[in-house]
Coordinates of N, CA and C in Angstrom, one line a residue:
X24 N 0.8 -1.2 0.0 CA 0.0 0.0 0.0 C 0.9 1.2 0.0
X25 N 0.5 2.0 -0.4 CA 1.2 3.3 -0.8 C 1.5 4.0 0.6
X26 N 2.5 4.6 1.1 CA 2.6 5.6 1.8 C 1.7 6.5 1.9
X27 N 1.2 7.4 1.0 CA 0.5 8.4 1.4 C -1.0 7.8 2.0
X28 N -0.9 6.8 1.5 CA -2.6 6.4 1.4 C -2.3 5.5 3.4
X29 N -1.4 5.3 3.5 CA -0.9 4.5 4.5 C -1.3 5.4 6.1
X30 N -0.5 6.2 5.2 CA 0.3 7.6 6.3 C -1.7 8.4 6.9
X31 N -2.6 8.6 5.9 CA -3.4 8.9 6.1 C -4.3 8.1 7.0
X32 N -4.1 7.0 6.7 CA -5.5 5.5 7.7 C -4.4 6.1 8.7
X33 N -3.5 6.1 9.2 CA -2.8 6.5 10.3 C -3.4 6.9 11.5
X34 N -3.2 8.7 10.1 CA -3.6 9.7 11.3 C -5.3 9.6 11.7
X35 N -6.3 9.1 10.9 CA -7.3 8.9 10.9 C -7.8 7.7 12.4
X36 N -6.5 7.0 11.8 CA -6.8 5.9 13.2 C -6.7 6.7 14.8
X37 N -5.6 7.4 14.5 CA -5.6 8.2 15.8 C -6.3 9.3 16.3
X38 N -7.2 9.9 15.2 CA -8.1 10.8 15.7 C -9.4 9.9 16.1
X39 N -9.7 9.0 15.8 CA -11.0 7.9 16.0 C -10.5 7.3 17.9
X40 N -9.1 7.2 17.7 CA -8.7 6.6 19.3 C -8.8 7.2 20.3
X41 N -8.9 8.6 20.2 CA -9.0 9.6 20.6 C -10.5 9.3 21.4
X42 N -11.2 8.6 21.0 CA -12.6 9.4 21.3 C -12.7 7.7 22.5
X43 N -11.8 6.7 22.3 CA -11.8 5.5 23.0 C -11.7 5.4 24.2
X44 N -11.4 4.5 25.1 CA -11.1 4.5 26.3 C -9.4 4.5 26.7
X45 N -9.5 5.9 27.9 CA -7.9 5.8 27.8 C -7.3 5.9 29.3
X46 N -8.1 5.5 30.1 CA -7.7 5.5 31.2 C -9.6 5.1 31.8
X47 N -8.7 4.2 33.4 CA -9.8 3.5 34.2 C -10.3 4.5 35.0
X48 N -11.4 4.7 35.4 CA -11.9 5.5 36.5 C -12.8 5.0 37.7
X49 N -12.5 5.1 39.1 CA -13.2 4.6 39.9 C -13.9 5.9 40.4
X50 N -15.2 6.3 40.0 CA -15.5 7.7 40.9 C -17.0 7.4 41.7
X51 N -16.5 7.5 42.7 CA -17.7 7.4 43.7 C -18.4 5.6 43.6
X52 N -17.4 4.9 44.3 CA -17.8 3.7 44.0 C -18.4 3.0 41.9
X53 N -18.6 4.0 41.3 CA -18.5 3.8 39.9 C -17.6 3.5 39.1
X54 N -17.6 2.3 38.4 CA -16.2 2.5 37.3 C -16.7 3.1 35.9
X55 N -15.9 4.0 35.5 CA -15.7 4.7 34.0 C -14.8 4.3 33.3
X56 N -14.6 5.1 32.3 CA -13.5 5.6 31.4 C -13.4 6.6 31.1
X57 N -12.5 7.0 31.1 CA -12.0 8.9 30.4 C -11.2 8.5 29.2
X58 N -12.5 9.2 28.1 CA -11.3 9.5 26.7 C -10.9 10.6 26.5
X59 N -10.4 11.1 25.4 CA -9.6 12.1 25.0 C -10.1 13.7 25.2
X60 N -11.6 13.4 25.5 CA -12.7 14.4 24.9 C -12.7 14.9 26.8
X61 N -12.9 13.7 27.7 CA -12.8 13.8 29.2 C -11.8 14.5 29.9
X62 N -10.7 14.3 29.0 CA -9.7 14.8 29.9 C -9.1 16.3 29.5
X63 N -9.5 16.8 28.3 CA -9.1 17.9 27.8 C -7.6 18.7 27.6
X64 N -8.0 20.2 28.0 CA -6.3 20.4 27.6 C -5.5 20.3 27.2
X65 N -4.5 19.4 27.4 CA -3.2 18.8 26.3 C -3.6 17.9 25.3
X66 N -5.0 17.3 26.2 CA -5.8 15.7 24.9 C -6.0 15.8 23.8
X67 N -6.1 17.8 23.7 CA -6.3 18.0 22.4 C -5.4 18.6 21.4
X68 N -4.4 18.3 22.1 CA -3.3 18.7 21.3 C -2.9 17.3 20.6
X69 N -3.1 16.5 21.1 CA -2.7 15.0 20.7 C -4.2 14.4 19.5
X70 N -5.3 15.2 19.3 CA -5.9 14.8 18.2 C -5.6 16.5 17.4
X71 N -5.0 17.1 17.3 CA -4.9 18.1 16.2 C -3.1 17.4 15.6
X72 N -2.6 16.6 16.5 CA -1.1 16.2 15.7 C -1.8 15.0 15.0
X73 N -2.9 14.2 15.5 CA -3.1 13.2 14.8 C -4.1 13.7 13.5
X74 N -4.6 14.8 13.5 CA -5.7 14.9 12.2 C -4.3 15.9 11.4
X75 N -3.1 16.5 11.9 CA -2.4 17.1 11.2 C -1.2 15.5 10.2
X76 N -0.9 15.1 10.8 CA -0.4 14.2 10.5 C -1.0 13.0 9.2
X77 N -2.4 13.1 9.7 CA -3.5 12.8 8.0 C -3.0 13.6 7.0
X78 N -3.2 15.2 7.3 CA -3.1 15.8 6.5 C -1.9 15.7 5.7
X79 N -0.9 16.0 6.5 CA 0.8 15.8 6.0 C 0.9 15.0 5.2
X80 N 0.4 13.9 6.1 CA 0.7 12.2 4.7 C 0.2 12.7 3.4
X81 N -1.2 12.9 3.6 CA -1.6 13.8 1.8 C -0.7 14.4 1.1
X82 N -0.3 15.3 1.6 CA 0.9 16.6 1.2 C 2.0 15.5 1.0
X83 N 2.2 15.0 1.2 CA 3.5 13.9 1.4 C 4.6 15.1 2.0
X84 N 4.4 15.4 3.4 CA 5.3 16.8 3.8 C 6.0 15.6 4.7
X85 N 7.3 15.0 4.9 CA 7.7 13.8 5.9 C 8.3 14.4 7.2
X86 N 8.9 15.2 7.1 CA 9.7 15.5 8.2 C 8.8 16.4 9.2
X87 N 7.3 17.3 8.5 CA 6.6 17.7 9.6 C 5.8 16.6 9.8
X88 N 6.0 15.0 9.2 CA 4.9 14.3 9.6 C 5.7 13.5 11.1
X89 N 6.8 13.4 10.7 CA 8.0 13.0 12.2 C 7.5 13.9 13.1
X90 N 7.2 15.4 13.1 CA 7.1 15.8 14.5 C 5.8 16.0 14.8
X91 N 4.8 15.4 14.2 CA 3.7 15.5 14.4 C 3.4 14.4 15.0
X92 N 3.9 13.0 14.5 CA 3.8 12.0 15.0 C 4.8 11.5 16.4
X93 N 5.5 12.4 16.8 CA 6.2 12.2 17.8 C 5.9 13.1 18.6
X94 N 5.3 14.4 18.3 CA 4.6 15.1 19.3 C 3.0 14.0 20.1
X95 N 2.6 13.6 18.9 CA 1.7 12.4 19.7 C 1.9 11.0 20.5
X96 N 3.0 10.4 20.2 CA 3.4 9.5 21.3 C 4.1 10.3 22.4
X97 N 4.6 11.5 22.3 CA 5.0 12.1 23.8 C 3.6 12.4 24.7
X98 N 3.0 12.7 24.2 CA 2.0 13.1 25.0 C 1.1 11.3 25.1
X99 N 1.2 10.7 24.4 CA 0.6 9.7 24.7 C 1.7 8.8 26.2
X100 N 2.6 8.6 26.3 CA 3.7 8.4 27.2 C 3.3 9.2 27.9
X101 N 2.8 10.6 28.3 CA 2.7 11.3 29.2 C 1.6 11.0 30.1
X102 N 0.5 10.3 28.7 CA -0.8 9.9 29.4 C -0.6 8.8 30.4
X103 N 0.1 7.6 29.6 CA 0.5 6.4 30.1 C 1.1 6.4 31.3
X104 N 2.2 7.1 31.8 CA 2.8 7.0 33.0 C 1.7 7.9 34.1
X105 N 0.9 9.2 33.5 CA 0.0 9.1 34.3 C -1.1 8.7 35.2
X106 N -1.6 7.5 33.8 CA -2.7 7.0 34.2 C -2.2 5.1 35.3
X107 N -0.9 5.0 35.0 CA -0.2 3.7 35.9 C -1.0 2.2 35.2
X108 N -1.2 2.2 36.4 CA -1.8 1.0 36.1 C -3.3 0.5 35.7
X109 N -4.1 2.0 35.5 CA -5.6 2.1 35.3 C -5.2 2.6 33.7
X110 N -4.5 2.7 33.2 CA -4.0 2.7 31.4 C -5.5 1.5 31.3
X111 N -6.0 2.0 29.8 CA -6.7 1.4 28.8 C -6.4 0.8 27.6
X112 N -7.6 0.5 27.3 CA -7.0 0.0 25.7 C -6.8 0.8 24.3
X113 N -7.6 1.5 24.2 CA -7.7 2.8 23.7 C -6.0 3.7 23.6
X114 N -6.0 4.1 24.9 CA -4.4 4.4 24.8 C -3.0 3.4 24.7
X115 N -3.4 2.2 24.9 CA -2.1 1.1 24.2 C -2.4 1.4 22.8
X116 N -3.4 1.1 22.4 CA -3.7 1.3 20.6 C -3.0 2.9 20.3
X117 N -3.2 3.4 20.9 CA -2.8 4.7 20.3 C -1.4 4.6 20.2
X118 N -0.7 4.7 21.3 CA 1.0 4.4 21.4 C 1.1 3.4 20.5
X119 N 0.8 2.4 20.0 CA 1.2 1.5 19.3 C 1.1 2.3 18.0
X120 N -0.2 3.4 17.4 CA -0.2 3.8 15.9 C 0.5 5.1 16.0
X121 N 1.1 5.4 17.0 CA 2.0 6.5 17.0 C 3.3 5.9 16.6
X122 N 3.6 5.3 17.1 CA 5.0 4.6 16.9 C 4.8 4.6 15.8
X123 N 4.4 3.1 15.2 CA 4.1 3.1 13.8 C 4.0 4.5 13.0
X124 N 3.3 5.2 12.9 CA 3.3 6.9 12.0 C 4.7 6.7 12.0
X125 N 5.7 7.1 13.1 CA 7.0 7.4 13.4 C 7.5 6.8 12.3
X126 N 7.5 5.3 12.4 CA 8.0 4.5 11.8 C 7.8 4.6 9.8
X127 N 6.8 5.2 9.7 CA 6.1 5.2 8.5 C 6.3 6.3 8.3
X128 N 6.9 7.4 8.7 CA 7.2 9.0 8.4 C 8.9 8.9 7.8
X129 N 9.7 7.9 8.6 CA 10.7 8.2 8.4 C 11.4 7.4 7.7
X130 N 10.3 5.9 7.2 CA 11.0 5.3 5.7 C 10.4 6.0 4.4
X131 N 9.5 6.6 4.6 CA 9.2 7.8 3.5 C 9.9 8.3 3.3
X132 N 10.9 9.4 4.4 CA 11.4 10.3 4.0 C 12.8 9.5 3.6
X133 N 13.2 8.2 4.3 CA 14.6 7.9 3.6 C 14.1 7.5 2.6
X134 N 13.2 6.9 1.4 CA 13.3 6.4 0.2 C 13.2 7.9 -0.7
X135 N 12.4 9.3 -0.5 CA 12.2 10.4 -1.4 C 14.0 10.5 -1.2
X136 N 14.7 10.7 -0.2 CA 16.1 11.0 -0.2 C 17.0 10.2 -0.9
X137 N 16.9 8.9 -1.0 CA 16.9 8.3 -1.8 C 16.8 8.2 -3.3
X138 N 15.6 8.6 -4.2 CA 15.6 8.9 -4.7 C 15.7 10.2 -5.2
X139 N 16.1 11.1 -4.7 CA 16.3 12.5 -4.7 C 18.2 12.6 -5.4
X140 N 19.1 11.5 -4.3 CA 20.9 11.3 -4.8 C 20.5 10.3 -6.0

């Protein structure tokens, strides 16, 4: 499958994870979940790098797609060590399609370089 078309299910996946379960909640003898939408603030910086990161792939822009995609596993790492041992599934899947972006941003950019010498 094509990179761009790759790079885009991506960031799409990660704006959709967004909305999942990303941490356990016990409030008031109740169990929850808090997604992306619950916790706000920085949460939403972490779906504007994932809907920016769609975009990039389109653009085939690779090196702002590296920092877009590593701006969202930082903050997804920031979730994770927050949330301990009450982490969800929602935010493992995310960390996992962050990575991946990462990974998918930066054999892009070595084969255009590549082809570029």
């Amino acid at each position: 499958m094509n990179g761009k078309i790759l790079g885009t299910i991506l960031g799409v996946v990660g704006v959709l994870l967004w909305f999942m379960p990303l941490a356990h909640v016990n409030f008031m003898g109740m169990n929850a979940y808090q997604a992306g939408n619950h916790i706000g603030g920085i949460a939403y910086l972490l779906l504007f790098s994932s809907l920016a990161y769609a975009v990039l792939s389109w653009m085939e822009q690779h090196v702002p797609r590296i920092i877009a995609a590593s701006l969202a596993l930082a903050i997804c790492l920031l979730f994770a060590v927050q949330a301990g041992s009450s982490i969800a599934w929602g935010l493992i899947v995310l960390i996992i399609a962050s990575f991946a972006s990462i990974v998918l941003a930066v054999r892009d950019n070595k084969s255009v370089k590549a082809i570029e010498s």
